[in-house]
Coordinates of C-alpha atoms in Angstrom, one line a residue:
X1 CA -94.3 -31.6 17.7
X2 CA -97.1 -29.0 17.6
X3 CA -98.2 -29.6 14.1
X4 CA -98.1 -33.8 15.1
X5 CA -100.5 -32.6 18.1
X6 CA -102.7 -30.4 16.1
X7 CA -103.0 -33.4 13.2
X8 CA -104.1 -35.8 16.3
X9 CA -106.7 -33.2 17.7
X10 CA -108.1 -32.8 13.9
X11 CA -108.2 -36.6 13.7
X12 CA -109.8 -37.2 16.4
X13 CA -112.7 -34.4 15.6
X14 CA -113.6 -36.1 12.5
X15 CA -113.8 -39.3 13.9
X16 CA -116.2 -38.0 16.6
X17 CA -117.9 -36.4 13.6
X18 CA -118.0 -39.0 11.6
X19 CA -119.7 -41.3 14.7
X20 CA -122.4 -38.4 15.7
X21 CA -123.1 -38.8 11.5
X22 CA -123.5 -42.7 12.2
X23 CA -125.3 -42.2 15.0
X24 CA -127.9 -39.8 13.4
X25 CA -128.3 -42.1 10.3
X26 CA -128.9 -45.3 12.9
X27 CA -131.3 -43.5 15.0
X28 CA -133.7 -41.4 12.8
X29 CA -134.9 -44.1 10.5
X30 CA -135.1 -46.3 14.1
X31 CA -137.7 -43.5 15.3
X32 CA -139.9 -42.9 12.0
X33 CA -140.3 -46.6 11.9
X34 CA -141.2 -46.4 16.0
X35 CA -143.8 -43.6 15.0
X36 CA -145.6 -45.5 11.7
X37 CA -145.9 -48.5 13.4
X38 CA -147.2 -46.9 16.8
X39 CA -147.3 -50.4 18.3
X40 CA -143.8 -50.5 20.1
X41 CA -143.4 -46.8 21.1
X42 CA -143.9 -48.1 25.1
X43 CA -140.8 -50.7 24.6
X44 CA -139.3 -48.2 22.9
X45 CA -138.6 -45.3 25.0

């Protein structure tokens, strides 16, 4: 029971670490291609 609790709490860590990684890799190219351009930085943010 405790170790079936503890594999769920474990699982469900690396999934949110998994999503913050996705997250990261969506966003930060999203933002260097925001600050080359320059031209859509208002619509932006």
């Amino acid at each position: 029971m405790l170790t079936n609790y503890f594999y769920l709490v474990n699982n469900s860590l690396a999934e949110v670490n998994n999503f913050v990684k996705r997250a990261k890799k969506k966003t930060l190219p999203k933002k260097g291609k925001v600050l080359k351009e320059g031209k859509n930085r208002s619509s932006t943010f």
